[in-house]
Coordinates of C-alpha atoms in Angstrom, one line a residue:
M36 CA -19.2 -20.8 32.1
K37 CA -15.6 -21.7 32.9
H38 CA -12.5 -20.1 31.2
L39 CA -8.8 -20.3 31.7
Y40 CA -8.4 -16.5 31.9
H41 CA -9.6 -13.6 34.0
P42 CA -13.4 -13.3 33.6
T43 CA -13.3 -9.7 32.3
A44 CA -11.5 -10.9 29.1
L45 CA -14.6 -12.9 28.2
D46 CA -17.3 -10.7 29.5
P47 CA -19.4 -9.0 26.8
A48 CA -19.9 -6.1 29.2
T49 CA -16.2 -5.3 29.2
P50 CA -15.4 -2.8 26.4
A51 CA -13.0 -3.8 23.6
P52 CA -11.9 -0.3 22.6
S53 CA -10.2 -1.1 19.3
W54 CA -9.5 1.2 16.4
W55 CA -11.8 -1.0 14.3
R56 CA -14.7 -0.1 16.5
D57 CA -13.9 3.6 16.2
S58 CA -13.4 3.3 12.4
V59 CA -17.1 2.5 11.7
A60 CA -19.5 5.3 11.2
S61 CA -22.2 3.6 13.3
P62 CA -22.4 0.7 15.7
P63 CA -22.7 -2.9 14.3
A64 CA -26.3 -3.9 13.6
A65 CA -28.2 -5.1 16.6
Y66 CA -29.7 -8.6 16.6
A67 CA -32.3 -9.6 19.2
P68 CA -31.4 -12.2 21.9
L69 CA -33.0 -15.6 21.8
Q70 CA -36.3 -15.6 23.8
G71 CA -38.4 -18.7 24.4
E72 CA -38.0 -22.1 22.7
I73 CA -37.4 -22.5 19.0
E74 CA -36.4 -25.3 16.7
A75 CA -33.8 -25.4 13.9
E76 CA -32.2 -27.9 11.7
V77 CA -28.8 -26.4 12.5
A78 CA -27.7 -24.3 15.5
I79 CA -24.3 -22.5 15.4
I80 CA -22.5 -21.5 18.5
G81 CA -20.4 -18.4 17.8
G82 CA -21.0 -15.4 15.6
G83 CA -17.5 -14.8 14.2
Y84 CA -16.1 -15.6 10.7
T85 CA -16.6 -19.3 11.0
G86 CA -20.2 -19.3 12.3
L87 CA -21.3 -16.6 10.0
S88 CA -19.7 -18.2 7.0
A89 CA -21.4 -21.5 7.8
A90 CA -24.7 -19.8 8.2
Y91 CA -24.3 -17.8 5.0
H92 CA -23.4 -20.8 2.9
L93 CA -26.0 -23.1 4.5
A94 CA -28.7 -20.5 3.6
K95 CA -27.3 -19.6 0.1
D96 CA -26.4 -23.0 -1.1
Y97 CA -28.8 -25.4 0.7
G98 CA -31.7 -23.3 1.9
I99 CA -31.0 -24.1 5.5
K100 CA -31.8 -21.2 7.9
A101 CA -29.4 -21.9 10.7
V102 CA -29.7 -20.2 14.1
V103 CA -26.5 -18.4 15.2
L104 CA -26.1 -18.0 19.0
E105 CA -23.5 -15.3 19.9
R106 CA -22.6 -14.4 23.5
A107 CA -22.3 -10.7 22.7
H108 CA -22.8 -9.5 19.1
P109 CA -21.3 -10.7 15.8
G110 CA -17.6 -10.0 15.7
W111 CA -17.3 -9.3 19.4
G112 CA -14.5 -11.8 19.8
A113 CA -11.4 -12.3 17.7
S114 CA -13.2 -11.8 14.4
G115 CA -13.8 -8.1 15.2
R116 CA -10.5 -7.3 16.9
N117 CA -7.7 -9.1 15.1
G118 CA -5.0 -7.6 12.9
G119 CA -6.9 -7.9 9.7
F120 CA -4.4 -10.2 7.9
C121 CA -6.4 -12.1 5.2
C122 CA -3.5 -14.4 4.5
M123 CA -2.5 -18.0 4.4
G124 CA -2.0 -19.7 7.7
G125 CA -3.9 -21.7 10.3
S126 CA -1.1 -24.0 11.6
K127 CA 1.8 -23.5 13.8
L128 CA 3.6 -26.6 12.3
G129 CA 6.2 -25.8 9.8
W130 CA 5.5 -27.2 6.3
K131 CA 8.3 -29.7 6.5
K132 CA 6.8 -31.0 9.8
V133 CA 3.3 -31.1 8.2
I134 CA 4.8 -33.3 5.3
T135 CA 6.6 -35.7 7.6
T136 CA 3.6 -36.0 9.9
Y137 CA 0.7 -36.3 7.4
G138 CA 2.4 -36.9 4.0
L139 CA 3.1 -34.7 1.0
E140 CA -0.3 -35.1 -0.7
A141 CA -2.1 -34.2 2.5
A142 CA 0.2 -31.2 3.0
R143 CA -0.6 -30.1 -0.6
G144 CA -4.3 -30.3 0.1
F145 CA -4.0 -28.2 3.2
Y146 CA -1.8 -25.7 1.4
Q147 CA -4.4 -25.4 -1.4
A148 CA -7.2 -25.0 1.1
Q149 CA -5.3 -22.0 2.6
A150 CA -4.8 -20.4 -0.8
D151 CA -8.5 -20.9 -1.6
S152 CA -9.5 -19.4 1.7
V153 CA -8.0 -16.0 0.8
G154 CA -9.8 -16.1 -2.6
L155 CA -13.0 -17.0 -0.8
V156 CA -12.9 -13.8 1.3
A157 CA -12.1 -11.7 -1.7
D158 CA -15.1 -13.2 -3.5
L159 CA -17.4 -12.6 -0.6
L160 CA -16.3 -9.0 -0.3
A161 CA -17.1 -8.5 -4.0
A162 CA -20.3 -10.5 -4.2
E163 CA -21.9 -9.0 -1.1
G164 CA -20.6 -5.4 -1.6
I165 CA -18.7 -5.4 1.7
D166 CA -16.4 -2.4 2.0
A167 CA -13.7 -3.7 4.4
D168 CA -10.9 -1.2 3.5
R169 CA -9.0 -3.8 1.5
T170 CA -5.3 -2.9 1.2
G171 CA -2.0 -4.4 0.1
T172 CA -1.2 -7.5 -2.0
G173 CA 0.4 -10.6 -0.6
D174 CA 2.3 -10.7 2.7
V175 CA 5.9 -10.2 3.7
A176 CA 8.1 -12.2 6.1
L177 CA 10.9 -10.1 7.4
A178 CA 14.3 -11.3 8.7
H179 CA 15.1 -9.6 12.0
R180 CA 18.6 -11.2 12.0
E181 CA 21.1 -11.2 9.1
S182 CA 21.6 -14.9 9.5
M183 CA 17.9 -15.5 8.7
V184 CA 18.1 -14.1 5.2
A185 CA 19.7 -17.3 4.0
E186 CA 17.1 -19.4 5.9
L187 CA 14.3 -17.4 4.1
A188 CA 15.9 -18.1 0.7
T189 CA 16.1 -21.9 1.5
E190 CA 12.5 -21.9 2.7
A191 CA 11.3 -20.1 -0.3
K192 CA 12.9 -22.6 -2.6
F193 CA 11.5 -25.5 -0.6
M194 CA 8.0 -24.0 -0.8
A195 CA 8.3 -23.5 -4.5
N196 CA 9.3 -27.1 -5.1
A197 CA 6.8 -28.6 -2.7
F198 CA 3.7 -26.4 -3.4
G199 CA 4.5 -24.2 -6.4
A200 CA 4.4 -21.2 -4.1
K201 CA 5.4 -18.0 -5.8
S202 CA 7.5 -15.4 -3.8
T203 CA 10.1 -12.8 -4.2
L204 CA 13.3 -12.7 -2.2
L205 CA 14.2 -9.2 -1.0
D206 CA 17.5 -7.8 0.3
R207 CA 17.8 -4.5 2.2
D208 CA 17.6 -2.6 -1.1
G209 CA 14.6 -4.6 -2.2
L210 CA 12.8 -3.9 1.0
K211 CA 13.6 -0.2 0.7
A212 CA 12.3 -0.1 -2.9
R213 CA 9.0 -1.6 -1.7
G214 CA 8.6 0.8 1.2
L215 CA 9.5 -1.8 3.8
A216 CA 12.7 -0.4 5.2
G217 CA 13.7 -0.5 8.8
P218 CA 17.0 -0.7 10.7
H219 CA 16.1 -4.1 12.2
F220 CA 15.1 -5.8 8.9
H221 CA 17.9 -7.5 6.9
G222 CA 15.8 -9.0 4.1
G223 CA 12.5 -10.7 3.5
V224 CA 10.3 -12.9 1.4
A225 CA 7.2 -11.4 -0.3
G226 CA 4.4 -13.8 -1.0
E227 CA 1.7 -13.2 -3.6
T228 CA -1.4 -14.5 -1.7
G229 CA -3.1 -12.2 0.8
F230 CA -4.2 -8.7 1.7
G231 CA -5.2 -6.5 4.6
L232 CA -8.7 -5.5 5.7
N233 CA -10.7 -4.0 8.5
P234 CA -11.8 -7.1 10.4
L235 CA -14.8 -5.6 12.0
K236 CA -16.2 -4.2 8.8
Y237 CA -15.7 -7.6 7.2
V238 CA -17.4 -9.6 10.0
T239 CA -20.3 -7.2 10.3
G240 CA -20.8 -7.2 6.5
L241 CA -20.7 -11.0 6.6
A242 CA -23.4 -11.0 9.3
R243 CA -25.6 -8.7 7.2
A244 CA -25.1 -11.0 4.2
A245 CA -26.0 -14.1 6.3
A246 CA -29.1 -12.5 7.7
A247 CA -30.2 -11.3 4.3
R248 CA -29.9 -14.9 3.0
G249 CA -32.2 -16.1 5.8
A250 CA -29.8 -17.0 8.7
I251 CA -31.2 -16.2 12.1
L252 CA -28.7 -14.3 14.2
M253 CA -29.1 -14.0 18.0
S254 CA -27.0 -11.6 20.0
Q255 CA -26.6 -11.6 23.8
S256 CA -27.3 -15.3 23.7
P257 CA -24.5 -17.3 25.3
V258 CA -25.0 -21.1 25.5
I259 CA -25.1 -22.0 29.2
G260 CA -26.4 -25.5 28.8
W261 CA -26.2 -28.4 26.3
K262 CA -27.9 -31.8 26.4
R263 CA -28.9 -34.6 24.1
E264 CA -32.5 -35.2 23.5
T265 CA -34.5 -37.6 21.2
Y266 CA -34.7 -35.0 18.6
G267 CA -31.0 -34.1 18.7
H268 CA -29.6 -31.3 20.9
R269 CA -31.0 -28.7 23.2
L270 CA -28.9 -25.6 23.7
T271 CA -30.0 -23.3 26.6
T272 CA -29.4 -19.6 26.8
P273 CA -30.3 -17.2 29.6
Q274 CA -33.7 -16.4 28.1
G275 CA -34.5 -19.4 25.9
S276 CA -33.4 -22.6 24.2
V277 CA -32.9 -24.1 20.7
R278 CA -33.8 -27.6 19.7
A279 CA -31.5 -28.5 16.8
A280 CA -30.7 -31.7 14.9
K281 CA -27.2 -30.5 14.3
V282 CA -24.8 -28.1 16.2
L283 CA -21.6 -26.4 15.0
I284 CA -19.0 -25.3 17.6
A285 CA -17.5 -22.2 16.1
T286 CA -16.2 -20.4 19.2
N287 CA -12.4 -20.7 18.7
G288 CA -10.4 -19.0 21.4
Y289 CA -13.6 -18.0 23.2
T290 CA -14.8 -21.5 23.8
P291 CA -16.0 -22.0 27.4
E292 CA -14.4 -25.0 29.1
D293 CA -17.8 -26.4 30.1
L294 CA -19.6 -25.7 26.8
H295 CA -19.9 -29.4 26.2
P296 CA -19.0 -32.1 28.8
E297 CA -16.6 -33.9 26.4
F298 CA -15.1 -30.8 24.7
G299 CA -13.2 -29.2 27.6
G300 CA -9.4 -29.4 27.7
R301 CA -9.0 -29.5 24.0
L302 CA -8.1 -25.9 23.2
L303 CA -5.6 -23.4 24.5
P304 CA -6.5 -19.7 24.1
A305 CA -3.5 -17.4 23.8
L306 CA -3.4 -13.6 24.1
S307 CA -2.5 -11.3 21.2
S308 CA -2.2 -7.6 21.8
I309 CA -2.3 -4.7 19.3
V310 CA -1.5 -1.0 19.4
V311 CA -2.4 1.6 16.7
T312 CA -0.8 5.0 16.2
R313 CA -2.4 8.3 15.2
P314 CA -2.3 8.9 11.4
L315 CA 1.2 9.3 10.2
T316 CA 2.0 12.1 7.7
E317 CA 3.6 11.3 4.4
A318 CA 6.8 12.9 5.6
E319 CA 6.8 10.7 8.7
R320 CA 6.3 7.5 6.6
A321 CA 9.0 8.6 4.2
E322 CA 11.4 9.3 7.1
A323 CA 11.0 5.7 8.4
G324 CA 11.1 4.2 4.9
W325 CA 7.8 2.5 5.4
T326 CA 5.1 3.3 2.9
S327 CA 3.8 -0.2 2.0
T328 CA 0.4 -1.4 3.1
A329 CA 1.3 -5.1 2.7
P330 CA 0.6 -7.2 5.8
S331 CA 4.0 -8.0 7.3
Y332 CA 5.5 -9.9 10.2
D333 CA 8.9 -10.9 11.7
L334 CA 10.2 -14.4 12.3
L335 CA 10.3 -14.4 16.1
N336 CA 8.7 -17.3 17.9
L337 CA 6.6 -14.7 19.7
L338 CA 6.1 -12.9 16.5
H339 CA 5.1 -9.3 15.7
Y340 CA 2.7 -8.5 12.9
F341 CA 2.2 -5.0 11.5
R342 CA 0.8 -3.0 8.6
L343 CA 0.1 0.5 7.5
L344 CA -3.7 1.3 7.5
P345 CA -5.5 3.2 4.8
D346 CA -5.7 6.5 6.7
G347 CA -2.0 6.4 7.6
R348 CA -2.2 4.9 11.0
F349 CA 0.2 2.1 11.8
M350 CA -1.0 -1.1 13.5
F351 CA 1.5 -3.2 15.4
G352 CA 0.7 -6.4 17.3
G353 CA 2.3 -9.4 19.0
R354 CA 2.0 -12.5 21.1
G355 CA 3.3 -13.2 24.6
G356 CA 0.8 -12.3 27.3
V357 CA 0.0 -15.0 29.8
S358 CA -2.7 -13.2 31.9
A359 CA -5.8 -11.3 31.0
E360 CA -6.0 -9.6 34.4
P361 CA -6.3 -5.9 33.5
R362 CA -2.9 -4.8 35.0
A363 CA -1.2 -7.7 33.2
L364 CA -2.8 -6.7 29.9
A365 CA -1.5 -3.1 30.4
R366 CA 2.0 -4.5 30.9
Q367 CA 1.8 -6.6 27.8
S368 CA 0.5 -3.6 25.8
A369 CA 3.6 -1.6 27.0
R370 CA 5.9 -4.4 25.8
I371 CA 4.2 -4.4 22.4
E372 CA 4.6 -0.6 22.2
A373 CA 8.3 -0.9 23.2
A374 CA 8.8 -3.4 20.4
F375 CA 7.1 -1.1 17.9
R376 CA 9.3 1.9 18.9
R377 CA 12.4 -0.3 18.7
Y378 CA 11.6 -1.4 15.2
Y379 CA 10.7 2.1 14.1
P380 CA 12.9 4.6 15.9
A381 CA 11.8 7.3 13.5
W382 CA 8.4 7.1 15.2
S383 CA 9.7 7.0 18.7
S384 CA 7.4 9.8 19.9
V385 CA 4.4 9.1 17.7
E386 CA 1.2 8.9 19.8
I387 CA -0.5 5.5 20.4
T388 CA -4.3 6.1 20.2
H389 CA -5.7 2.6 20.7
R390 CA -4.7 -0.5 22.6
W391 CA -6.5 -3.8 22.9
S392 CA -6.1 -7.6 23.3
G393 CA -7.9 -10.7 22.2
F394 CA -7.5 -14.5 22.0
V395 CA -6.1 -16.7 19.3
C396 CA -6.7 -20.4 19.6
L397 CA -4.2 -23.2 19.7
A398 CA -4.7 -27.0 19.5
M399 CA -2.2 -29.5 21.0
D400 CA -1.3 -30.8 17.5
L401 CA -1.0 -27.2 16.2
V402 CA -3.4 -27.6 13.2
P403 CA -7.0 -26.5 12.7
H404 CA -9.9 -28.9 13.2
V405 CA -12.8 -28.9 10.8
G406 CA -15.2 -31.8 10.7
A407 CA -17.9 -33.9 12.3
W408 CA -17.6 -35.4 15.8
E409 CA -18.3 -39.1 15.3
D410 CA -18.5 -39.7 19.0
E411 CA -21.2 -37.0 19.3
P412 CA -23.7 -37.5 16.4
G413 CA -24.9 -34.3 14.9
T414 CA -22.1 -32.3 16.3
Y415 CA -19.6 -30.4 14.2
Y416 CA -16.5 -28.2 15.0
A417 CA -14.4 -25.7 13.1
L418 CA -11.7 -23.9 15.1
A419 CA -8.1 -23.6 16.2
Y420 CA -6.7 -21.3 13.5
H421 CA -3.5 -20.4 15.5
G422 CA -3.9 -16.7 14.8
N423 CA -4.9 -16.9 11.1
G424 CA -8.6 -17.1 11.2
V425 CA -9.7 -14.3 8.9
A426 CA -9.4 -16.4 5.8
F427 CA -9.3 -19.9 7.1
G428 CA -12.1 -19.4 9.5
T429 CA -14.3 -18.2 6.6
W430 CA -13.2 -21.2 4.5
S431 CA -13.9 -23.6 7.4
G432 CA -17.4 -22.3 7.9
R433 CA -18.1 -23.0 4.2
A434 CA -16.5 -26.5 4.6
I435 CA -18.9 -27.3 7.4
A436 CA -21.8 -26.0 5.5
R437 CA -21.0 -28.2 2.6
L438 CA -20.5 -31.2 4.9
I439 CA -23.9 -30.6 6.5
G440 CA -25.7 -29.7 3.3
S441 CA -24.3 -32.2 0.9
G442 CA -22.2 -34.7 2.8
N443 CA -19.1 -33.5 0.9
A444 CA -16.0 -33.5 3.2
E445 CA -14.1 -30.5 1.8
A446 CA -11.6 -30.2 4.6
P447 CA -8.4 -32.2 4.1
E448 CA -8.5 -35.5 6.1
M449 CA -5.7 -34.3 8.4
L450 CA -8.1 -31.7 9.8
R451 CA -11.2 -33.9 10.1
R452 CA -10.9 -35.1 13.7
P453 CA -11.7 -33.4 17.0
P454 CA -8.8 -31.5 18.6
P455 CA -7.0 -33.9 21.0
R456 CA -7.3 -33.3 24.7
F457 CA -4.2 -31.8 26.3
P458 CA -2.6 -34.1 28.9
L459 CA -3.5 -32.9 32.4
P460 CA -5.5 -30.0 30.7
Y461 CA -5.7 -28.0 33.9
L462 CA -1.9 -27.4 33.5
R463 CA -2.4 -25.6 30.1
P464 CA -1.5 -22.2 31.5
V465 CA 1.7 -23.7 32.9
Y466 CA 2.5 -25.2 29.5
L467 CA 2.0 -21.8 27.9
R468 CA 4.2 -20.0 30.4
G469 CA 6.9 -22.6 29.9
A470 CA 6.7 -22.3 26.1
Y471 CA 6.9 -18.6 26.3
V472 CA 10.0 -18.7 28.5
K473 CA 11.7 -21.0 26.0
F474 CA 10.6 -18.9 23.0
G475 CA 11.7 -15.7 24.7
L476 CA 15.2 -17.1 25.2
E477 CA 15.4 -18.4 21.7
D478 CA 14.2 -15.0 20.3
A479 CA 16.8 -13.2 22.5
F480 CA 19.8 -15.4 21.9
G481 CA 19.1 -17.1 18.6
R482 CA 17.6 -20.5 18.0

């Protein structure tokens, strides 16, 4: 199994010591590995939000008991270690670029799908009794330069006109009134759609719900071979194989380069790193002026995202790492901590208790891809959420379930094609390094 990054970053035996893991009272439920040969109508590669949502909806809505093959255990990858932002997103294209590239109606369909994705997660939490520590309402974009306040106002007006988006402009006093104060924030825009959650509690709850509906979950079952047969597809794991009529690729930033002979070179995993503090006292939160639990982020190219957790801990994450070698990850974690202390000088000596990293997934065209692969009959894909997979990964799994179960193509047409292959794909790490240099200069000196 080939990857672009250091092998320890994709090795299930390598611990991922996140706060989410320590926040659960007991380890996630164990699912047996695949052993021997079995047959299934649908096989799903990847036990994160997308794969589990697809399995859940296939079983609940169509009576199809899909087999989910997960290299470690459900939620081991990004689904169990992200920042817990259940918000709109999924694309790295600005909305004006989406409109000029795909047209206004397509953009509106994509926007509505994102809004629906947040509601879908909320509905699943309620329907399946998943206690995922839901906090906050909406999300907040924060201007880290005074000049960006006017840009935010212009963007909010554009979003209202184009999509009917509802938001509230906040100046410094408005931020302070909402418990979002900080010496580096000059203003912001508060949206109404979104909330925070514990991502591991959500994904393990979704796994339980899918299994209870009849989905067959297989842990410690990485796909190491894939070939076409008369029946459809044969997926091989270290201890067994699945013969399936249909296969869903739902591996996002953890997709092996050689998973399928024609799928390599189409995705670019990118590192995201997180630090979490000890619980902050009420006095410490008041001193910093930060008491809101709303998911928040700055407007840097290499953005930071942050939120107050239910027990008073503060989570702070960001992009920018280019190597998953352990020493490089440690250096990137130190950079994230330095940014946190710069943004919140009142917490300059607060202890960091947890540090970890994981992969988001980028496509060359910077939009998600959710559909059927016409060149490979019986093959489906749902991935490339660009760091916003909590909600849109869940929605995409349901969209594929509906496509398989009823033939209804729920995903907007602009998403219904395989991710294009990067030119000279072996140079993807070089492309990423170059982009990060450019973004870093723009972030430092203005864009």
